[in-house]
Amino acid sequence: MAALFQIAMRSLRRHLRRYLFVLVVLALGFAFISVMSALAAGMARSAENAALRHYAGHLFVIGRDKQAGSIMVVDHPRQVTDAIARSGLPVQRLLTRTHAFDRSSLFFHGASVRLKDLFGVDFADEAFLFSGFDYIEGGFDPGWDRETVVISEPVARRLRARVGDQIVLRVQTRGGQLDTRTLVVRAITADSSIFGFARAYMHRETLTNLMELAPAQWSVAGIFLPSVHDAPSWARRLEAELAGELPTAGPIETKDALTSAIRERWQGVRYFSVSLPVYVSEVTDLLAAMELASWLLLVMIMLVVLAATVVTYRVVLHDRAREIGTMLAVGFPRPWVVAALAAEAAILVGIAVTAGLLIAAGISQAASLLSFDWIPGFEIFLEEGRLRAWYRPATVLRNAAVVLGVVGTVLCVMVVSTVHRTIPALIKGETT
Amino acid sequence: MNMTMQKCAPSGGPSRTPMTVAFLAALVVLLLPAPAAASQARDLERLRRADAAWSYLDSDFSAEYHIVQDVPGRGRSTTVAAVFRRDRQDIYTIVILEPEADRGQGYLKQGDTLWIYDPVGARFNVTSSRERFQNTNARNSDFTQSTLAEDYRIVGVTPTQLGRHAAYLYDLESDRDGVTFPIMRAWITDDGRILKTEDFSRSGQLMRTTAIPDYQQVAGRLIPQRIFIIDALEGAMIDGRFVNERTIITVTRPSFQPVPNSVFSKSFLERIRR
């Protein structure tokens, strides 16, 4: 085996000029495939992280009171947490938040911003999320007081507010009345994605009080699971568990189903069990479309690489026909010759894959130096305004296996086909 | 007190004078609330008269509203709207006539539901009566009947002077769901004209001030002619000074003539577009 490898290496070195084109085509092709996969995975991870930070969980239980303008409120927090415990969910963390949704506005020196999301949070409980934010001004402090408000950069820009400014929050109570509170800007987050466009965080108890909810009530329970992929099936399980105790909206599998469920009329509070993929289905759909597009692109690149490799390798085999014929004529067994040539091809593809990976890493690094936050709506796929490639070992191995498998198989077939020609034909230089 | 009673009760003679005093005192205490109750009734009646000046329960009402919105640093914009009200059924229709860009937009209120019609997409969307009307400082709820006496409880009434008008300053509070401003101060004349109101949040933050300097007499009724609304929170810093956003509404061509039923329908707003 070692002898075979040595002969293959020697032969490769001897015919390096002939193999150079195959090597370059394969390396560039694999680099392109790797970059595409890693960027797609990195964008998906950025979007998932942004969604996780925003919604704080993979799975949610939300209460909505239709009579109070569909305000989010969990009137029976104990029953909800009991149902979560009974459902057997692999809960990694459970966070509860008060959510004023779009029933709130911020005012500063006459400027105003109607918030899309105003979250009342326990900063100490959510330290792991808040320490992951990118802050333009100020920084995370788990001991932030009850007058704290953390606003996103677009909100700060529109209010022309900075850290330390006192701003007025106006909130609609559960009964539909207006209440106000002066808050102090403690930090400004850099998130200018669709999530952060009109978002603010404040102390949960302060918001709960402003919305005239009972101290024990909250709006949403966010559950962190080991993986987002299982969230939809766990949502069904939790929905079934909740339905035994409380009025629920039924299983919700899509964003459209959620929208129509919210539009229904009901009395009192109804409970919704929703998974993160449903909440961010637009992003999920976009990522699925991107993944499909990247797969199609990968197939096309693969075909191009394969065609270029086959044509070039055919020329290489043709050039080496006499050498192969001579080896057979002096007594080398055909299987041994096939094995020697196949080893050459395998080493060739292996070198190409390694080189391709190094090229891909260089391209990814270069891409991460460029800013893409000028593309509207693209921020959600960026980390700190930059594209971040994610080289998942499983994906790299899969891509390498595909290239090795497809190209290697085709080259081996060509080798076998050539070696099994007659010796006189090979010595005459006939390979086809 | 108990000792005196024990002493007085058996004999009756020498303690007659204290008993009489006690009886008279009790009588005074019993009779005292009467003037207070009468005063409260008058205050409530005045508030109801104020509601009546803004509510037209016995006939339809239509008028053209010229709404000038003054945003500091951004200039003025004018909106003209045709308003049709049928307060007895709690419905109204508003059609935007100007500016040209918004022409054909409409509002249809039927009970608790308020639709806004967008002629560009030919779509109705549900909106809230608490929302700002056409991005002015007026709210959609400002175009419907007044229900102060129903919504608020009177915390205090103080006779006062507002400019050249003698008025009563009403301190009002409300816990009712759906009442946007839980605290309100209203300056009301004895004949029920609301001269000015201040709306506050639950925490006592002034949210907006409304002044109605002029009323007009139409078909024997007083209806507002000009309404000034000053937003306490919206505005801009101009030369280091806070200048509030303000809206002036002028009510022209008021009429109490019957309005066809068809006006209070979605199809009316759709037809207007065509």
XYZ file of C-alpha atoms in Angstrom:
706
model
C 0.000 0.000 0.000
C 2.839 2.338 0.967
C 4.669 1.391 -2.231
C 1.560 2.142 -4.241
C 1.258 5.545 -2.552
C 4.942 6.323 -3.206
C 4.658 5.369 -6.865
C 1.477 7.433 -7.200
C 3.173 10.470 -5.607
C 6.255 10.076 -7.814
C 4.078 9.799 -10.867
C 2.081 12.882 -9.827
C 5.257 14.913 -9.396
C 6.542 13.719 -12.760
C 3.285 14.649 -14.508
C 2.581 17.744 -12.424
C 2.403 20.042 -15.449
C -0.185 17.763 -17.030
C -2.231 17.658 -13.778
C -1.915 21.358 -12.948
C -5.043 22.425 -14.809
C -7.125 19.645 -13.190
C -5.752 20.684 -9.814
C -6.578 24.387 -10.313
C -10.094 23.663 -11.628
C -10.859 21.311 -8.749
C -9.375 23.613 -6.085
C -11.252 26.709 -7.303
C -14.462 24.724 -7.720
C -14.232 23.327 -4.204
C -13.303 26.772 -2.818
C -16.383 28.275 -4.408
C -18.606 25.482 -3.088
C -17.124 25.866 0.399
C -17.487 29.650 0.461
C -21.095 29.415 -0.689
C -21.947 26.815 1.951
C -20.134 28.640 4.739
C -21.666 32.023 3.919
C -25.153 30.523 3.684
C -24.628 28.764 7.022
C -23.188 31.946 8.557
C -26.115 34.040 7.353
C -28.585 31.472 8.667
C -26.807 31.452 12.010
C -26.766 35.268 12.177
C -30.498 35.390 11.415
C -31.213 32.701 13.992
C -29.101 34.486 16.616
C -30.829 37.793 15.867
C -34.236 36.114 16.162
C -33.211 34.321 19.356
C -31.964 37.537 20.936
C -35.118 39.332 19.859
C -37.748 36.771 20.842
C -35.735 35.139 23.637
C -36.531 31.511 23.021
C -37.194 28.709 20.549
C -40.765 28.157 21.672
C -43.269 30.575 23.178
C -46.505 30.622 25.090
C -48.362 33.869 24.577
C -51.659 35.001 26.047
C -53.841 37.459 24.147
C -56.813 39.337 25.531
C -59.085 40.137 22.596
C -61.303 42.517 24.545
C -58.277 44.601 25.474
C -57.207 45.151 21.871
C -55.449 41.778 21.648
C -52.957 42.867 24.288
C -50.435 40.167 25.192
C -51.065 38.968 28.721
C -50.833 35.636 30.489
C -53.601 35.723 33.089
C -52.767 32.267 34.414
C -48.973 32.177 34.718
C -49.004 29.250 37.139
C -51.033 27.002 34.834
C -48.768 27.862 31.914
C -45.552 27.050 33.763
C -47.140 23.853 35.120
C -48.125 22.818 31.593
C -44.570 23.461 30.393
C -43.245 21.300 33.214
C -45.756 18.496 32.481
C -45.107 18.480 28.741
C -41.627 17.015 29.198
C -39.985 19.738 27.121
C -36.169 19.670 27.312
C -36.189 23.203 28.742
C -32.734 24.753 28.867
C -33.992 28.150 29.994
C -37.368 29.686 30.644
C -37.709 33.458 30.376
C -40.828 35.501 30.962
C -41.306 38.904 29.443
C -43.950 41.606 29.358
C -44.516 42.798 25.824
C -46.255 46.076 24.990
C -45.999 45.270 21.280
C -46.946 48.416 19.317
C -48.984 50.029 22.088
C -46.112 52.272 23.134
C -44.198 55.336 21.951
C -41.081 57.147 23.064
C -40.745 60.937 23.128
C -37.682 63.097 23.451
C -37.503 66.839 22.833
C -40.583 66.698 20.631
C -39.418 63.787 18.487
C -41.345 60.561 18.807
C -41.013 56.926 17.797
C -43.846 54.495 17.833
C -42.265 51.279 18.989
C -42.950 47.993 17.307
C -41.620 46.011 20.219
C -41.292 47.187 23.781
C -40.087 44.339 25.975
C -40.201 44.325 29.747
C -37.365 42.020 30.793
C -35.486 40.860 33.860
C -32.016 42.092 32.922
C -30.304 39.791 35.426
C -32.099 36.702 34.065
C -31.327 37.689 30.494
C -27.689 38.622 31.073
C -26.613 35.890 28.622
C -28.627 37.595 25.866
C -27.844 41.199 26.716
C -24.125 40.587 27.028
C -24.242 39.351 23.409
C -25.626 42.606 22.020
C -23.409 44.990 20.137
C -23.647 48.323 21.974
C -23.016 51.630 20.227
C -23.232 53.557 23.492
C -23.243 52.293 27.053
C -22.815 48.669 27.996
C -24.749 45.922 29.682
C -25.190 46.075 33.435
C -27.326 43.354 35.041
C -28.116 45.776 37.864
C -29.828 48.352 35.661
C -32.522 50.148 37.689
C -36.257 50.346 37.085
C -36.006 53.576 35.105
C -33.731 51.948 32.532
C -34.544 51.857 28.867
C -32.299 50.253 26.242
C -33.056 51.426 22.731
C -31.888 50.303 19.319
C -29.766 52.540 17.126
C -32.615 53.437 14.686
C -34.783 54.535 17.647
C -31.933 56.581 19.121
C -31.277 58.195 15.753
C -34.908 59.197 15.259
C -35.187 60.553 18.816
C -31.706 62.085 18.680
C -31.240 60.587 22.121
C -28.002 59.480 23.755
C -27.093 57.492 26.820
C -28.112 59.408 29.939
C -31.009 61.247 28.281
C -34.382 61.159 29.995
C -37.107 60.166 27.581
C -40.842 59.846 28.039
C -42.510 56.513 27.432
C -46.205 56.459 26.633
C -47.950 53.117 27.001
C -51.511 52.011 26.528
C -52.798 50.146 29.554
C -54.769 46.930 29.386
C -57.916 49.033 29.767
C -56.959 51.227 26.820
C -55.915 54.261 28.843
C -52.647 56.098 28.344
C -49.926 56.130 30.921
C -46.477 57.678 30.856
C -43.158 57.230 32.579
C -39.865 59.040 32.343
C -37.021 56.613 31.664
C -33.279 57.000 31.333
C -31.432 55.692 28.274
C -28.763 53.355 29.661
C -27.551 51.770 26.424
C -28.025 51.869 22.668
C -27.796 48.624 20.696
C -26.394 48.463 17.188
C -29.150 46.262 15.824
C -30.618 47.982 12.775
C -32.183 44.823 11.373
C -35.944 44.362 11.035
C -35.922 43.200 14.650
C -34.208 46.274 16.036
C -35.885 48.849 13.836
C -38.323 50.102 16.496
C -37.378 48.169 19.609
C -36.729 49.015 23.233
C -36.173 47.066 26.431
C -37.056 48.133 29.941
C -37.474 46.660 33.392
C -40.275 44.088 33.417
C -41.895 45.208 36.653
C -42.028 48.819 35.492
C -43.735 47.870 32.246
C -46.074 45.404 33.946
C -47.156 48.170 36.295
C -47.548 50.701 33.483
C -49.728 48.304 31.492
C -51.865 47.731 34.592
C -51.144 44.023 34.712
C -50.987 42.145 37.997
C -47.433 41.835 39.393
C -47.376 38.075 38.736
C -48.603 38.399 35.159
C -46.493 38.596 32.056
C -47.056 38.463 28.282
C -44.930 35.653 26.960
C -42.910 32.706 28.188
C -39.852 32.010 26.032
C -38.435 28.503 26.191
C -34.911 27.690 25.076
C -34.551 24.162 23.679
C -31.393 22.271 22.673
C -32.198 22.921 19.010
C -34.586 25.066 17.030
C -35.302 22.167 14.657
C -37.428 20.338 17.211
C -39.339 23.468 18.230
C -42.390 22.905 15.949
C -43.005 19.377 17.260
C -42.561 20.536 20.876
C -44.980 23.398 20.160
C -47.649 20.819 19.204
C -46.948 18.873 22.373
C -47.165 21.979 24.545
C -50.333 23.137 22.796
C -51.988 19.799 23.622
C -50.888 20.123 27.242
C -52.172 23.704 27.534
C -55.477 22.849 25.827
C -56.375 20.603 28.751
C -56.332 23.531 31.151
C -56.763 26.799 29.277
C -58.496 28.152 26.153
C -55.979 27.797 23.341
C -55.748 28.769 19.681
C -54.973 25.227 18.514
C -51.842 24.028 16.727
C -50.150 26.781 14.745
C -47.765 25.609 12.058
C -47.376 28.668 9.844
C -47.301 32.429 10.030
C -50.558 32.611 8.054
C -52.225 30.289 10.564
C -50.973 32.532 13.376
C -52.287 35.652 11.647
C -55.731 34.168 11.060
C -55.837 32.753 14.614
C -55.149 36.237 15.994
C -57.886 37.700 13.787
C -60.544 35.416 15.259
C -62.928 36.749 17.902
C -62.969 35.305 21.393
C -63.763 36.218 24.962
C -61.065 36.618 27.600
C -57.488 35.433 27.185
C -56.571 32.798 24.617
C -53.229 31.015 24.673
C -50.952 30.518 21.682
C -48.133 28.015 21.508
C -45.789 29.219 18.772
C -42.339 28.073 17.666
C -39.584 30.405 16.517
C -39.694 29.155 12.881
C -43.363 30.227 12.729
C -42.536 33.655 14.111
C -39.728 34.220 11.675
C -41.233 32.290 8.805
C -40.380 35.056 6.331
C -36.740 34.751 7.324
C -36.980 30.954 7.384
C -38.555 30.971 3.903
C -35.868 33.317 2.655
C -33.143 31.111 4.108
C -34.759 28.013 2.588
C -34.868 29.763 -0.787
C -31.234 30.789 -0.358
C -30.270 27.241 0.559
C -32.098 25.890 -2.487
C -30.424 28.477 -4.706
C -27.024 27.661 -3.220
C -27.641 23.939 -3.807
C -28.559 24.595 -7.452
C -25.441 26.704 -7.784
C -23.368 23.953 -6.184
C -24.746 21.386 -8.633
C -23.942 23.673 -11.548
C -20.426 24.311 -10.273
C -20.007 20.603 -9.694
C -21.034 19.867 -13.283
C -18.635 22.500 -14.626
C -15.795 21.168 -12.469
C -16.637 17.633 -13.495
C -16.704 18.498 -17.205
C -13.405 20.386 -16.997
C -11.805 17.576 -15.000
C -13.018 14.825 -17.340
C -11.791 16.640 -20.447
C -8.411 17.440 -18.904
C -7.965 13.989 -17.381
C -8.844 12.377 -20.687
C -5.944 14.301 -22.256
C -3.682 13.238 -19.364
C -4.622 9.569 -19.842
C -4.141 9.871 -23.592
C -0.666 11.331 -23.040
C 0.141 8.487 -20.647
C -1.329 5.655 -22.750
C 2.093 4.427 -23.903
C 3.365 4.477 -20.318
C 0.343 2.452 -19.155
C 0.742 0.024 -22.055
C 4.436 -0.421 -21.271
C 3.671 -1.110 -17.592
C 1.195 -3.800 -18.593
C 3.624 -5.216 -21.189
C 6.424 -5.618 -18.617
C 4.124 -7.602 -16.367
C 2.390 -5.236 -13.988
C -1.061 -6.713 -13.300
C -3.993 -4.622 -14.600
C -5.575 -4.243 -11.099
C -2.271 -2.919 -9.771
C -2.029 -0.336 -12.602
C -5.651 0.667 -12.001
C -4.916 1.035 -8.290
C -1.781 3.144 -8.975
C -3.676 5.505 -11.305
C -6.683 5.646 -8.964
C -4.358 6.527 -6.071
C -2.914 9.317 -8.216
C -6.433 10.628 -8.884
C -7.400 10.368 -5.209
C -4.278 12.235 -4.085
C -4.920 14.828 -6.776
C -8.495 15.410 -5.571
C -7.313 15.410 -1.932
C -4.715 18.119 -2.646
C -7.314 20.103 -4.607
C -9.814 19.904 -1.741
C -7.210 21.058 0.806
C -6.086 23.903 -1.431
C -9.731 24.801 -2.104
C -10.438 24.989 1.604
C -7.486 27.340 2.138
C -8.608 29.535 -0.758
C -12.169 29.532 0.657
C -10.905 30.632 4.075
C -9.052 33.522 2.399
C -12.118 34.573 0.413
C -14.338 34.396 3.545
C -11.849 36.473 5.484
C -11.818 39.075 2.710
C -15.640 39.080 2.579
C -15.827 39.649 6.326
C -13.781 42.844 5.936
C -16.433 44.368 3.691
C -19.517 46.071 5.093
C -22.850 44.987 3.699
C -25.132 46.915 6.026
C -25.925 49.370 3.227
C -28.127 46.702 1.635
C -31.669 47.371 2.912
C -33.016 44.519 5.016
C -29.744 42.606 4.837
C -28.692 43.470 8.402
C -30.473 40.447 9.789
C -27.895 38.203 8.062
C -24.916 40.136 9.394
C -23.014 40.127 12.646
C -21.872 43.629 13.530
C -22.520 44.676 9.936
C -20.236 41.977 8.526
C -20.837 38.700 6.738
C -19.612 35.868 8.903
C -18.847 32.563 7.200
C -19.498 29.478 9.298
C -17.427 26.419 8.391
C -19.389 23.647 10.011
C -17.164 20.531 10.087
C -20.109 18.398 8.948
C -20.735 20.651 5.936
C -17.044 20.774 4.992
C -16.825 16.973 5.215
C -20.046 16.610 3.212
C -18.776 18.906 0.457
C -15.396 17.138 0.397
C -17.115 13.765 0.269
C -19.319 14.906 -2.615
C -16.343 16.181 -4.618
C -14.211 13.161 -3.806
C -17.087 10.814 -4.471
C -18.302 12.285 -7.752
C -15.005 13.372 -9.290
C -13.072 10.426 -7.853
C -15.628 7.902 -9.166
C -15.652 9.419 -12.643
C -11.843 9.498 -12.768
C -11.647 5.894 -11.564
C -14.113 4.815 -14.266
C -11.944 6.567 -16.838
C -8.808 4.863 -15.425
C -10.432 1.407 -15.473
C -11.730 1.977 -18.990
C -8.249 3.008 -20.174
C -6.302 0.246 -18.413
C -8.620 -2.417 -19.797
C -7.794 -1.586 -23.381
C -5.414 -3.945 -25.210
C -1.693 -3.473 -24.703
C -0.961 -2.869 -28.447
C -3.735 -0.266 -28.570
C -2.325 1.502 -25.515
C 1.223 1.396 -26.880
C -0.139 2.946 -30.090
C -1.574 5.717 -27.865
C -5.223 4.759 -28.274
C -7.330 5.464 -25.224
C -10.786 5.744 -26.767
C -70.843 61.455 75.250
C -72.012 58.101 76.487
C -71.985 59.361 80.054
C -74.176 62.323 79.145
C -76.648 60.034 77.458
C -76.786 57.748 80.486
C -77.417 60.734 82.674
C -80.042 62.344 80.482
C -82.153 59.418 79.453
C -83.890 58.479 82.719
C -84.764 61.906 84.084
C -85.562 63.991 81.032
C -85.926 67.302 82.916
C -82.595 69.016 83.498
C -80.963 67.521 80.396
C -83.553 68.794 77.869
C -81.312 71.615 76.644
C -78.345 69.408 75.693
C -80.709 66.958 73.993
C -82.214 69.732 71.929
C -78.759 70.896 70.946
C -77.805 67.382 69.978
C -81.002 66.996 67.969
C -80.426 70.282 66.157
C -76.820 69.392 65.458
C -77.897 66.065 63.994
C -80.498 67.850 61.892
C -77.884 70.261 60.552
C -75.585 67.376 59.740
C -78.388 65.605 57.943
C -79.448 68.691 56.017
C -75.930 69.871 55.122
C -75.394 67.439 52.188
C -78.488 68.759 50.494
C -76.849 71.899 49.119
C -73.743 69.852 48.282
C -75.867 67.289 46.455
C -77.692 70.050 44.625
C -74.376 71.553 43.644
C -73.127 68.169 42.404
C -76.285 67.732 40.377
C -75.769 71.132 38.800
C -72.152 70.291 38.009
C -73.208 67.055 36.403
C -75.979 68.753 34.483
C -73.493 71.333 33.173
C -71.211 68.527 32.067
C -74.119 66.853 30.298
C -74.903 70.153 28.527
C -71.271 70.258 27.424
C -71.625 66.739 26.026
C -74.802 67.779 24.249
C -72.965 70.623 22.474
C -70.682 67.987 20.926
C -73.285 65.284 20.413
C -76.120 65.290 17.933
C -78.417 62.514 18.991
C -81.628 63.877 17.487
C -80.378 64.448 13.947
C -77.597 63.701 11.526
C -74.715 66.102 11.277
C -72.406 66.943 8.419
C -69.688 69.534 7.985
C -66.407 70.261 6.283
C -63.392 70.204 8.587
C -60.305 72.197 7.615
C -57.435 70.778 9.612
C -54.156 72.674 9.635
C -51.267 70.771 11.150
C -48.276 72.838 12.248
C -45.152 70.805 12.818
C -42.279 72.981 14.073
C -39.406 72.951 11.647
C -41.426 71.176 8.993
C -44.098 73.726 8.203
C -47.854 73.452 7.844
C -50.054 71.005 6.025
C -53.766 71.255 5.424
C -56.277 68.464 5.319
C -59.874 69.003 4.305
C -62.352 66.338 5.303
C -66.080 65.875 4.848
C -67.542 64.577 8.095
C -70.897 62.794 8.327
C -72.132 61.790 11.775
C -75.116 59.858 13.044
C -74.480 59.917 16.765
C -77.654 58.127 17.754
C -76.276 55.003 16.077
C -72.659 55.760 17.016
C -71.520 55.832 13.400
C -69.610 58.276 11.252
C -68.044 58.541 7.835
C -65.157 60.818 7.007
C -63.889 61.386 3.479
C -60.596 63.137 2.830
C -60.976 65.819 0.152
C -57.533 67.398 0.368
C -54.585 67.120 -0.041
C -54.758 65.597 -3.484
C -52.410 62.760 -2.498
C -54.814 61.549 0.202
C -58.041 62.332 -1.647
C -60.505 59.481 -1.389
C -59.159 58.070 1.844
C -61.965 57.463 4.243
C -62.996 56.385 7.714
C -66.082 54.437 8.625
C -67.000 53.996 12.269
C -69.690 51.517 13.167
C -69.961 51.093 16.918
C -66.626 49.957 18.293
C -65.160 49.182 14.878
C -63.359 51.808 12.886
C -62.237 51.116 9.339
C -59.815 53.188 7.356
C -60.088 52.958 3.584
C -57.072 53.283 1.347
C -58.143 54.032 -2.247
C -54.723 53.119 -3.678
C -54.931 49.507 -2.589
C -58.756 49.617 -2.446
C -58.507 48.059 1.002
C -60.180 48.535 4.348
C -58.074 48.140 7.475
C -59.249 48.220 11.040
C -57.810 51.054 13.058
C -58.333 52.383 16.556
C -60.233 55.457 17.660
C -57.183 56.294 19.768
C -54.985 56.685 16.679
C -54.015 60.079 15.355
C -56.274 61.345 12.575
C -54.276 61.713 9.351
C -51.116 62.157 11.416
C -52.461 65.340 13.001
C -52.838 65.949 16.724
C -56.547 65.148 16.460
C -57.576 61.606 17.287
C -60.140 59.542 15.468
C -62.248 59.676 18.628
C -62.462 63.458 18.377
C -65.029 63.142 15.587
C -67.641 61.324 17.561
C -70.070 62.319 20.292
C -68.841 63.539 23.653
C -69.536 61.338 26.663
C -67.680 63.141 29.457
C -70.537 62.809 31.948
C -70.700 59.082 31.256
C -66.978 58.377 31.131
C -65.604 60.515 33.941
C -66.374 61.124 37.568
C -66.214 64.680 38.804
C -63.415 65.081 41.312
C -63.807 68.807 41.751
C -65.444 71.866 40.227
C -64.034 75.345 40.763
C -65.543 78.567 39.457
C -62.863 80.367 37.483
C -62.213 82.884 34.735
C -60.726 81.844 31.398
C -59.880 84.957 29.434
C -63.061 87.014 29.316
C -65.249 83.968 30.001
C -66.578 82.950 33.383
C -66.213 79.214 33.550
C -66.120 76.205 35.822
C -62.942 74.202 36.005
C -63.782 70.518 36.149
C -61.280 68.018 37.460
C -62.305 64.712 35.975
C -61.019 61.193 36.430
C -61.903 57.919 34.794
C -61.184 54.259 35.410
C -63.300 53.131 32.488
C -61.728 50.874 29.901
C -61.371 52.551 26.555
C -61.149 56.095 27.930
C -57.841 57.226 26.468
C -57.029 59.972 28.964
C -57.763 58.914 32.550
C -57.355 62.423 33.926
C -58.880 65.509 32.388
C -59.388 69.143 33.264
C -62.154 70.974 31.440
C -63.160 74.628 31.493
C -66.911 74.753 30.881
C -69.229 77.741 30.801
C -72.537 77.669 32.601
C -74.382 77.191 29.290
C -72.304 74.114 28.569
C -69.644 75.361 26.184
C -66.322 73.630 26.621
C -63.683 76.352 26.333
C -60.595 74.317 27.003
C -59.517 70.850 28.050
C -56.261 69.371 29.246
C -55.754 65.642 28.849
C -53.404 63.772 31.167
C -51.945 60.291 31.349
C -52.656 58.021 34.305
C -49.452 59.281 35.939
C -50.524 62.901 35.544
C -48.369 63.817 32.544
C -50.031 66.474 30.375
C -50.621 64.903 26.963
C -52.478 67.579 25.062
C -54.398 70.800 25.438
C -57.504 71.599 23.425
C -59.029 75.057 23.191
C -62.328 75.954 21.561
C -62.383 79.757 21.378
C -65.340 80.071 18.991
C -68.723 78.450 18.740
C -71.262 78.989 15.981
C -75.045 78.910 16.160
C -76.583 76.453 13.704
C -80.262 75.555 13.726
C -80.542 76.823 17.260
C -77.565 74.821 18.483
C -74.085 75.773 19.502
C -71.378 73.891 17.708
C -67.612 74.445 17.805
C -66.231 76.645 15.045
C -62.508 76.462 15.711
C -60.624 73.917 17.758
C -56.956 74.296 18.708
C -55.090 71.189 19.753
C -51.614 71.450 21.242
C -49.643 68.240 21.705
C -47.608 68.336 24.905
C -45.077 65.712 23.827
C -44.722 66.094 20.061
C -42.841 69.083 18.705
C -39.282 70.168 18.122
C -36.489 72.123 19.736
C -36.230 75.406 17.816
C -33.436 77.760 18.898
C -33.125 75.862 22.154
C -36.836 76.232 22.963
C -39.429 73.482 22.826
C -42.139 74.306 20.317
C -45.221 72.084 20.416
C -46.931 70.526 17.462
C -50.372 72.024 17.020
C -53.473 71.491 14.989
C -56.217 73.963 14.182
C -59.557 72.560 13.095
C -62.089 74.890 11.510
C -65.611 73.559 11.108
C -67.378 75.006 8.052
C -70.663 74.336 6.281
C -72.260 72.634 9.266
C -75.650 71.068 8.650
C -78.210 69.049 10.565
C -79.950 67.876 7.396
C -80.536 64.113 7.124
C -77.626 62.202 5.612
C -78.541 59.241 3.322
C -78.035 55.834 4.927
C -75.777 54.828 2.047
C -73.149 57.318 3.218
C -72.491 55.183 6.282
C -71.268 52.184 4.311
C -68.076 50.751 2.892
C -69.490 50.898 -0.629
C -69.880 54.673 -0.291
C -66.161 55.047 0.338
C -65.395 52.707 -2.554
C -67.726 54.664 -4.874
C -66.125 57.977 -3.869
C -62.845 56.632 -5.208
C -64.366 55.892 -8.594
